CSV table of C-alpha atoms in Angstrom, one decimal:
chain,number,residue,atom,x,y,z
A,1,UNK,CA,113.1,53.9,187.6
A,2,UNK,CA,114.8,53.1,190.9
A,3,UNK,CA,115.2,49.6,190.1
A,4,UNK,CA,117.0,50.2,187.0
A,5,UNK,CA,119.3,52.7,188.7
A,6,UNK,CA,120.1,50.1,191.4
A,7,UNK,CA,120.8,47.3,188.7
A,8,UNK,CA,123.2,49.7,186.6
A,9,UNK,CA,124.8,50.6,189.9
A,10,UNK,CA,125.6,46.9,190.6
A,11,UNK,CA,127.0,46.5,187.0
A,12,UNK,CA,129.2,49.8,187.4
A,13,UNK,CA,130.6,48.4,190.6
A,14,UNK,CA,131.3,44.8,189.3
A,15,UNK,CA,133.0,46.6,186.2
A,16,UNK,CA,135.1,48.5,188.5
A,17,UNK,CA,136.5,45.3,190.0
A,18,UNK,CA,134.4,45.1,193.2
A,19,UNK,CA,133.3,41.6,194.0
A,20,UNK,CA,129.8,40.4,194.6
A,21,UNK,CA,130.1,40.9,198.6
A,22,UNK,CA,131.9,44.2,198.3
A,23,UNK,CA,129.2,45.5,195.9
A,24,UNK,CA,126.3,44.3,198.1
A,25,UNK,CA,127.9,46.1,201.2
A,26,UNK,CA,128.6,49.4,199.2
A,27,UNK,CA,125.0,49.4,197.7
A,28,UNK,CA,123.2,48.0,200.7
A,29,UNK,CA,121.7,45.1,198.8
A,30,UNK,CA,121.8,41.4,199.1
A,31,UNK,CA,124.6,39.4,197.7
A,32,UNK,CA,122.2,37.2,195.9
A,33,UNK,CA,120.7,40.3,194.2
A,34,UNK,CA,124.2,41.5,192.9
A,35,UNK,CA,124.9,38.0,191.7
A,36,UNK,CA,121.7,37.7,189.9
A,37,UNK,CA,122.0,41.0,188.1
A,38,UNK,CA,125.6,40.6,187.0
A,39,UNK,CA,124.9,37.1,185.7
A,40,UNK,CA,121.9,38.1,183.9
A,41,UNK,CA,124.0,41.0,182.3
A,42,UNK,CA,126.7,38.7,181.1
A,43,UNK,CA,124.3,36.3,179.7
A,44,UNK,CA,122.7,39.3,177.7
A,45,UNK,CA,125.8,41.2,176.8
A,46,UNK,CA,127.0,39.0,174.0
A,47,UNK,CA,123.6,39.2,172.2
A,48,UNK,CA,123.6,42.9,172.9
A,49,UNK,CA,127.2,43.3,171.4
A,50,UNK,CA,126.0,41.1,168.2
A,51,UNK,CA,122.9,43.3,167.9
A,52,UNK,CA,125.0,46.6,168.1
A,53,UNK,CA,127.6,45.3,165.6
A,54,UNK,CA,125.0,44.1,163.0
A,55,UNK,CA,122.3,46.6,163.3
A,56,UNK,CA,124.1,49.8,164.1
A,57,UNK,CA,121.1,50.9,166.2
A,58,UNK,CA,120.4,54.4,167.5
A,59,UNK,CA,121.3,55.2,171.2
A,60,UNK,CA,117.6,54.9,172.1
A,61,UNK,CA,117.1,51.6,170.4
A,62,UNK,CA,120.2,50.2,172.1
A,63,UNK,CA,119.0,51.5,175.5
A,64,UNK,CA,115.9,49.6,175.0
A,65,UNK,CA,117.8,46.4,174.5
A,66,UNK,CA,119.8,47.2,177.7
A,67,UNK,CA,116.7,47.6,179.6
A,68,UNK,CA,115.4,44.4,178.3
A,69,UNK,CA,118.2,42.7,180.0
A,70,UNK,CA,117.7,44.5,183.1
A,71,UNK,CA,114.1,44.0,183.2
A,72,UNK,CA,112.2,41.6,185.6
A,73,UNK,CA,111.5,38.3,183.9
A,74,UNK,CA,107.7,37.8,183.3
A,75,UNK,CA,105.8,36.2,186.0
A,76,UNK,CA,102.9,34.0,185.2
A,77,UNK,CA,101.3,34.3,188.6
A,78,UNK,CA,99.4,31.6,190.4
A,79,UNK,CA,96.8,29.8,188.4
A,80,UNK,CA,93.1,30.8,189.0
A,81,UNK,CA,91.7,28.7,191.8
A,82,UNK,CA,88.2,28.9,190.5
A,83,UNK,CA,87.0,29.2,187.0
A,84,UNK,CA,84.9,31.8,185.7
A,85,UNK,CA,82.1,29.4,185.3
A,86,UNK,CA,82.3,28.5,188.9
A,87,UNK,CA,82.2,32.1,189.9
A,88,UNK,CA,79.2,32.7,188.0
A,89,UNK,CA,77.6,29.7,189.6
A,90,UNK,CA,78.6,31.1,193.0
A,91,UNK,CA,77.0,34.5,192.2
A,92,UNK,CA,73.9,32.6,191.0
A,93,UNK,CA,73.8,30.8,194.3
A,94,UNK,CA,74.0,34.2,196.2
A,95,UNK,CA,71.0,35.2,194.3
A,96,UNK,CA,68.9,32.5,195.7
A,97,UNK,CA,67.4,32.3,199.2
A,98,UNK,CA,69.1,30.4,202.1
A,99,UNK,CA,65.8,28.6,202.9
A,100,UNK,CA,65.7,27.1,199.4
A,101,UNK,CA,68.6,24.9,200.8
A,102,UNK,CA,67.0,24.1,204.0
A,103,UNK,CA,69.1,26.9,205.9
A,104,UNK,CA,67.1,28.9,208.5
A,105,UNK,CA,68.6,32.3,207.6
A,106,UNK,CA,66.9,35.2,206.0
A,107,UNK,CA,69.9,36.2,204.0
A,108,UNK,CA,73.4,34.5,203.2
A,109,UNK,CA,76.5,35.1,205.2
A,110,UNK,CA,79.8,34.5,203.5
A,111,UNK,CA,80.7,31.4,205.6
A,112,UNK,CA,77.4,29.7,205.0
A,113,UNK,CA,77.5,30.6,201.4
A,114,UNK,CA,80.9,28.9,201.1
A,115,UNK,CA,79.7,25.8,202.8
A,116,UNK,CA,76.7,25.5,200.6
A,117,UNK,CA,79.0,26.2,197.4
A,118,UNK,CA,81.2,23.2,198.4
A,119,UNK,CA,78.0,21.0,199.2
A,120,UNK,CA,76.5,21.8,196.1
A,121,UNK,CA,79.7,20.8,194.2
A,122,UNK,CA,80.3,24.2,192.7
A,123,UNK,CA,83.8,24.3,194.3
A,124,UNK,CA,85.9,21.9,196.2
A,125,UNK,CA,87.0,24.3,198.7
A,126,UNK,CA,86.5,28.0,199.4
A,127,UNK,CA,86.8,30.4,202.1
A,128,UNK,CA,84.1,32.9,203.2
A,129,UNK,CA,86.7,35.8,202.5
A,130,UNK,CA,87.1,34.5,199.0
A,131,UNK,CA,83.4,34.3,198.5
A,132,UNK,CA,83.2,38.0,199.5
A,133,UNK,CA,86.0,39.0,197.0
A,134,UNK,CA,84.1,37.2,194.2
A,135,UNK,CA,80.8,38.8,195.1
A,136,UNK,CA,82.3,42.3,195.3
A,137,UNK,CA,84.0,42.0,192.1
A,138,UNK,CA,80.7,40.8,190.5
A,139,UNK,CA,78.8,43.7,192.1
A,140,UNK,CA,77.0,41.4,194.6
A,141,UNK,CA,77.4,41.5,198.4
A,142,UNK,CA,77.4,39.3,201.3
A,143,UNK,CA,76.7,39.9,205.0
């Protein structure tokens, strides 16, 4: 993949004696990116050498270890804003009629559904757009 090619190119330039700025100019990438991957390589290189000396791995096993060093760190992502239980309650709310809540509409619109979800204590805060996403993923729909 291209991201590995870029990272290996960074390491080769650094190994040839180019500095961070010269490498970033030559490869048309940012200096922080060059610095990040050269530091990451230096941190992992010692354990890679120890692995190679102790295990006598095949070339493919060694490549796997090298690519682990050059891989992106795992990302946790943002925590869920609304629990599965609350999403189910929101879908159940959408299945009811607005008039059951004293709203003079024949069908829900996403903004009104969001307001009622907050008023009913299902969620603390939600946008009409996010209501639509939840309903679409559940197979429901909103106006």
